[in-house]
PDB file of C-alpha atoms in Angstrom:
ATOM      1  CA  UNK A   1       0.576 -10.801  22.010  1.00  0.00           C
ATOM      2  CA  UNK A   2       1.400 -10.323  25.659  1.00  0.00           C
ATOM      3  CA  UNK A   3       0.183  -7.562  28.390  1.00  0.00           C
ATOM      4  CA  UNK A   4       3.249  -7.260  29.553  1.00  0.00           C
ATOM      5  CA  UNK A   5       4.648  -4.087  28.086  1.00  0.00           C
ATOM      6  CA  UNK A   6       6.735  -1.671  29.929  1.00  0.00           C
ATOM      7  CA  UNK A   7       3.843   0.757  29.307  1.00  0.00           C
ATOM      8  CA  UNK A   8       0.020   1.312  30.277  1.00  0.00           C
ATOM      9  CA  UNK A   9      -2.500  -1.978  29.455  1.00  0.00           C
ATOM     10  CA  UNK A  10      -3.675  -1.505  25.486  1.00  0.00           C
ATOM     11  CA  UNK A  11      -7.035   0.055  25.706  1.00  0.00           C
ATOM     12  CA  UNK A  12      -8.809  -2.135  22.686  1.00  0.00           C
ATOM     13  CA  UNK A  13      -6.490  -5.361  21.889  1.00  0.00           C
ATOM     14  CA  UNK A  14      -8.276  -7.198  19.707  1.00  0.00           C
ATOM     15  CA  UNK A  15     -11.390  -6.106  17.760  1.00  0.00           C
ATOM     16  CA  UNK A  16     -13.475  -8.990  16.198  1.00  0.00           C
ATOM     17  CA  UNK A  17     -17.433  -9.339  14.682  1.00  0.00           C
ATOM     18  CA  UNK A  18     -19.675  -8.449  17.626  1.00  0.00           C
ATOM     19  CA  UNK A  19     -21.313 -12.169  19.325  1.00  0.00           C
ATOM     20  CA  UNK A  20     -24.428 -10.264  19.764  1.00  0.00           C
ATOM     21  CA  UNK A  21     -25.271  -8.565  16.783  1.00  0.00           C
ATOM     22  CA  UNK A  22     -22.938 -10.801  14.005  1.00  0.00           C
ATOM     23  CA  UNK A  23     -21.721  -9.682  10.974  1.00  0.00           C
ATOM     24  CA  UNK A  24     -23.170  -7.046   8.555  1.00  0.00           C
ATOM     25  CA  UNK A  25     -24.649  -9.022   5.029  1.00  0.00           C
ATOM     26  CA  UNK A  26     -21.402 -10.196   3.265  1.00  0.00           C
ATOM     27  CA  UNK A  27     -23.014  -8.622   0.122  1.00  0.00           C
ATOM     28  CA  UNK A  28     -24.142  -5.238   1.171  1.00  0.00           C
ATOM     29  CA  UNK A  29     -21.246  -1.801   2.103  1.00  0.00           C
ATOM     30  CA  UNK A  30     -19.545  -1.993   4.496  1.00  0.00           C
ATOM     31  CA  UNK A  31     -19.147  -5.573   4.269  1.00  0.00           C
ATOM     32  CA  UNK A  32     -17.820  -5.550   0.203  1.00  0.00           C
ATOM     33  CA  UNK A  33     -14.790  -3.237   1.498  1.00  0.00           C
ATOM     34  CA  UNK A  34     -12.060  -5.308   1.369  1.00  0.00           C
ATOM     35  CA  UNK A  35     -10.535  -4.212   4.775  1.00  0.00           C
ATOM     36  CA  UNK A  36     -13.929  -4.454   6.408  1.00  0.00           C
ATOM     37  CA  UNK A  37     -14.174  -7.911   4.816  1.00  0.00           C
ATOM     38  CA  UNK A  38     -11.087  -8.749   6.297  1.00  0.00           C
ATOM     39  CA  UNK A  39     -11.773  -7.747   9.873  1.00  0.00           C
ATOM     40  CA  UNK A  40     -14.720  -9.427   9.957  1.00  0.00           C
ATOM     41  CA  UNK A  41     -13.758 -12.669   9.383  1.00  0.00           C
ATOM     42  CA  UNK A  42     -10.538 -13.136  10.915  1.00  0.00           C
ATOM     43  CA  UNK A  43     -10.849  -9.727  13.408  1.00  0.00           C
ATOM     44  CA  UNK A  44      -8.006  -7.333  13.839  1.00  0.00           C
ATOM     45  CA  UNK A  45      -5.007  -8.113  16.596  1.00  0.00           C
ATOM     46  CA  UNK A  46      -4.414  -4.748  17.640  1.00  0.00           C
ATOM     47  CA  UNK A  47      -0.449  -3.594  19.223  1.00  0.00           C
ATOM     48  CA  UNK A  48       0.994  -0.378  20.898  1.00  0.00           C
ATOM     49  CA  UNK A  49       1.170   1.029  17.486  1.00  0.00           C
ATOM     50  CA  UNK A  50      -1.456  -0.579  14.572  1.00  0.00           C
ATOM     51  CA  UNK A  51      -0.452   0.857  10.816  1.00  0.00           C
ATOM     52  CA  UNK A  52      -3.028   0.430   7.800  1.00  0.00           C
ATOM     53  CA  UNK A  53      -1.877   0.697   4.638  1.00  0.00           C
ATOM     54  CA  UNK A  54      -3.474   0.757   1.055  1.00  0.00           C
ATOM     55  CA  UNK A  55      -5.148   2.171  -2.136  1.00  0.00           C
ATOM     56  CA  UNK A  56      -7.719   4.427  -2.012  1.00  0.00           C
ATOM     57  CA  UNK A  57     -10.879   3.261  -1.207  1.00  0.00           C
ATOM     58  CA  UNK A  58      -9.869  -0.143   0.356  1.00  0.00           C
ATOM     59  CA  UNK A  59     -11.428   0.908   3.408  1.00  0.00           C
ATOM     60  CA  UNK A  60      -8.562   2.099   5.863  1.00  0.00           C
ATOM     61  CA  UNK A  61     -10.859   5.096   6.787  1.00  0.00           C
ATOM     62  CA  UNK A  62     -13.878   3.213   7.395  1.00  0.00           C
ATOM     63  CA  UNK A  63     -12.488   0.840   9.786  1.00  0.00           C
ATOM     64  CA  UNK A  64     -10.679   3.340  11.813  1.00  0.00           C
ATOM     65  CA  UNK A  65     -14.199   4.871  12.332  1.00  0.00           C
ATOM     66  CA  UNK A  66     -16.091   1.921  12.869  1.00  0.00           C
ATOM     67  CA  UNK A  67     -13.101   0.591  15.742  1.00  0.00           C
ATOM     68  CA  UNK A  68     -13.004   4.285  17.297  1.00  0.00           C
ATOM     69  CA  UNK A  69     -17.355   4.079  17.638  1.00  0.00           C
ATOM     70  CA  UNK A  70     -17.259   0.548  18.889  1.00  0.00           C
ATOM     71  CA  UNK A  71     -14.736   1.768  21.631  1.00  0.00           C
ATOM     72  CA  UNK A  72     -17.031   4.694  22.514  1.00  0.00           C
ATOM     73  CA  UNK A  73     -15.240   7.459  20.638  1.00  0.00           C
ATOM     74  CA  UNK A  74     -17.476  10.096  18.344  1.00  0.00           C
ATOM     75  CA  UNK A  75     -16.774   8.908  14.538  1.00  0.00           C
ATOM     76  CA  UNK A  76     -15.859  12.913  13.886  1.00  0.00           C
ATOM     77  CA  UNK A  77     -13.622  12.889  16.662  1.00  0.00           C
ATOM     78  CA  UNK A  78     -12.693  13.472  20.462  1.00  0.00           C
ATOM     79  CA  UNK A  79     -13.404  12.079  23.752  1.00  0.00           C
ATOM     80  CA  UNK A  80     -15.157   9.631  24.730  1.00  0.00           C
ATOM     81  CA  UNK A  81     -17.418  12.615  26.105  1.00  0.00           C
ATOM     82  CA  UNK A  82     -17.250  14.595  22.807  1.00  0.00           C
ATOM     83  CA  UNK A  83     -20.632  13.311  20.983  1.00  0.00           C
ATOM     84  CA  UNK A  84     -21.433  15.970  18.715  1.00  0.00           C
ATOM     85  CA  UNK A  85     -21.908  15.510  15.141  1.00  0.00           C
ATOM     86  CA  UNK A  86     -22.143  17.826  12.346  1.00  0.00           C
ATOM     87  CA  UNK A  87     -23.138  15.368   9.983  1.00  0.00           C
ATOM     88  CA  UNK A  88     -23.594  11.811   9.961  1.00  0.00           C
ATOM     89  CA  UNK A  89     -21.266  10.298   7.483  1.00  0.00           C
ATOM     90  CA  UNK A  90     -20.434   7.009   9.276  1.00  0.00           C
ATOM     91  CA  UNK A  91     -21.659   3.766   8.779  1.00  0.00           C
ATOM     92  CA  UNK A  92     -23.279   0.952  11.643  1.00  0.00           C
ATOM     93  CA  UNK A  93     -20.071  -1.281  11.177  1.00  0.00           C
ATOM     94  CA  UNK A  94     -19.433  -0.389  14.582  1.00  0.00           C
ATOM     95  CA  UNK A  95     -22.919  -2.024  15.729  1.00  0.00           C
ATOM     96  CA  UNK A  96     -21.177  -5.180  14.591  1.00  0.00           C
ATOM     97  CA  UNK A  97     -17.871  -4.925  15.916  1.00  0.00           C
ATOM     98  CA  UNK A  98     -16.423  -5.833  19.875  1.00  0.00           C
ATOM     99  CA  UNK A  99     -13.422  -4.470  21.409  1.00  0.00           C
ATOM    100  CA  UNK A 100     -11.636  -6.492  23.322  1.00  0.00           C
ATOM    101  CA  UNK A 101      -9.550  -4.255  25.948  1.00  0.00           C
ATOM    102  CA  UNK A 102      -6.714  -4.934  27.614  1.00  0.00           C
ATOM    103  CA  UNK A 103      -6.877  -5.576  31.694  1.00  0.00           C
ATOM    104  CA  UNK A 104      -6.718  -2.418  33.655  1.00  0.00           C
ATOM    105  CA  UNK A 105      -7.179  -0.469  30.495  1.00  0.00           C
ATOM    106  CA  UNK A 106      -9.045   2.475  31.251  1.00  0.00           C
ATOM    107  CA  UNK A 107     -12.142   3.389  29.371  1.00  0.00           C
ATOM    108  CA  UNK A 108     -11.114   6.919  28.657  1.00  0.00           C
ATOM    109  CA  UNK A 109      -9.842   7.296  24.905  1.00  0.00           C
ATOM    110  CA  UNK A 110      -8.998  10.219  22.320  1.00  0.00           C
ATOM    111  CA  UNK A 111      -9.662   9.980  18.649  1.00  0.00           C
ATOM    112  CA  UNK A 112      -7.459  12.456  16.927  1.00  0.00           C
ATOM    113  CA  UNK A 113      -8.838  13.043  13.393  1.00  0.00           C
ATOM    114  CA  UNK A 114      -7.075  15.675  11.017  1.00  0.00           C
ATOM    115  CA  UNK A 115     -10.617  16.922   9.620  1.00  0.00           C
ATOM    116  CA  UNK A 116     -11.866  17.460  12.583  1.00  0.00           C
ATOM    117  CA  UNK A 117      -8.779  19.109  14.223  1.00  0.00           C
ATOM    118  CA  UNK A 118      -8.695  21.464  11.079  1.00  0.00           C
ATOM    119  CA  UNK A 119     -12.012  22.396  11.445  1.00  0.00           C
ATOM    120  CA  UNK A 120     -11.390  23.560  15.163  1.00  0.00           C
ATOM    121  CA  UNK A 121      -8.846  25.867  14.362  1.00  0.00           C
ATOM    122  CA  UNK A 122     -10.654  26.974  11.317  1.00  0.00           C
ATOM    123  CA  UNK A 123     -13.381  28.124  14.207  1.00  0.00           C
ATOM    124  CA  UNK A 124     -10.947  29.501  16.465  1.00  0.00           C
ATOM    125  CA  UNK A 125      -9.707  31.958  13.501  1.00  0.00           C
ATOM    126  CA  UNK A 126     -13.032  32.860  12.495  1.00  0.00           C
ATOM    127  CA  UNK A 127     -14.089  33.737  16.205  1.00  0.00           C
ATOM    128  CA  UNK A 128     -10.911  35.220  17.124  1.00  0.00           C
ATOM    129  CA  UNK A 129      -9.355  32.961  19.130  1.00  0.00           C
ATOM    130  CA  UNK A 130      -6.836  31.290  16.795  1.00  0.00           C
TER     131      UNK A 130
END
């Protein structure tokens, strides 16, 4: 993988098991997920456009997450300013993950959820807005 696209550095290009912290124990969720397994022991090259696909429950969701906290983002959605939470639903994966970013890349990032999004506009109707 090169960073020499005809576009802006990739802001997290690789993501791998954290050096500090290590893996999660192999026999305790998240680290029985089979995409969780996965990532943690042979990480996750990262492009301009990454696609997971799979069966329910194969933990597409759960990585997404994990990657967007480890970068900084709020696990329900956001900026990387945007920490609220309405409930906490997420697991520590992201403790034991590192981004690797791409050179230049800024540190400024957006994690576009459809849950989250919804329940915006679901506010902005019921407060007259939307």
């Amino acid at each position: 993988m090169t960073d020499d696209l005809p576009f802006a550095p990739l802001p997290v290009r690789r993501v791998e098991t954290s050096p500090h912290l290590g893996p999660p124990p192999p026999d305790r969720w998240p680290a029985t997920v089979p995409a969780v397994a996965q990532l943690l022991g042979d990480g996750l090259d990262l492009g301009p456009a990454t696609v997971l696909v799979g069966e329910n429950g194969t933990g597409k969701s759960t990585l997404v997450e994990a990657i967007a906290m480890a970068f900084g983002l709020n696990a329900e959605g956001g900026s990387t300013g945007a920490m609220h939470r309405t409930f906490t639903s997420e697991s520590t994966l992201h403790d034991h993950l590192s981004c690797r970013r791409g050179p230049g890349a800024p540190r400024w990032g957006f994690f576009l959820r459809a849950e989250t999004m919804h329940s915006f506009y679901t506010y902005l109707d019921e407060v007259g807005m939307g």
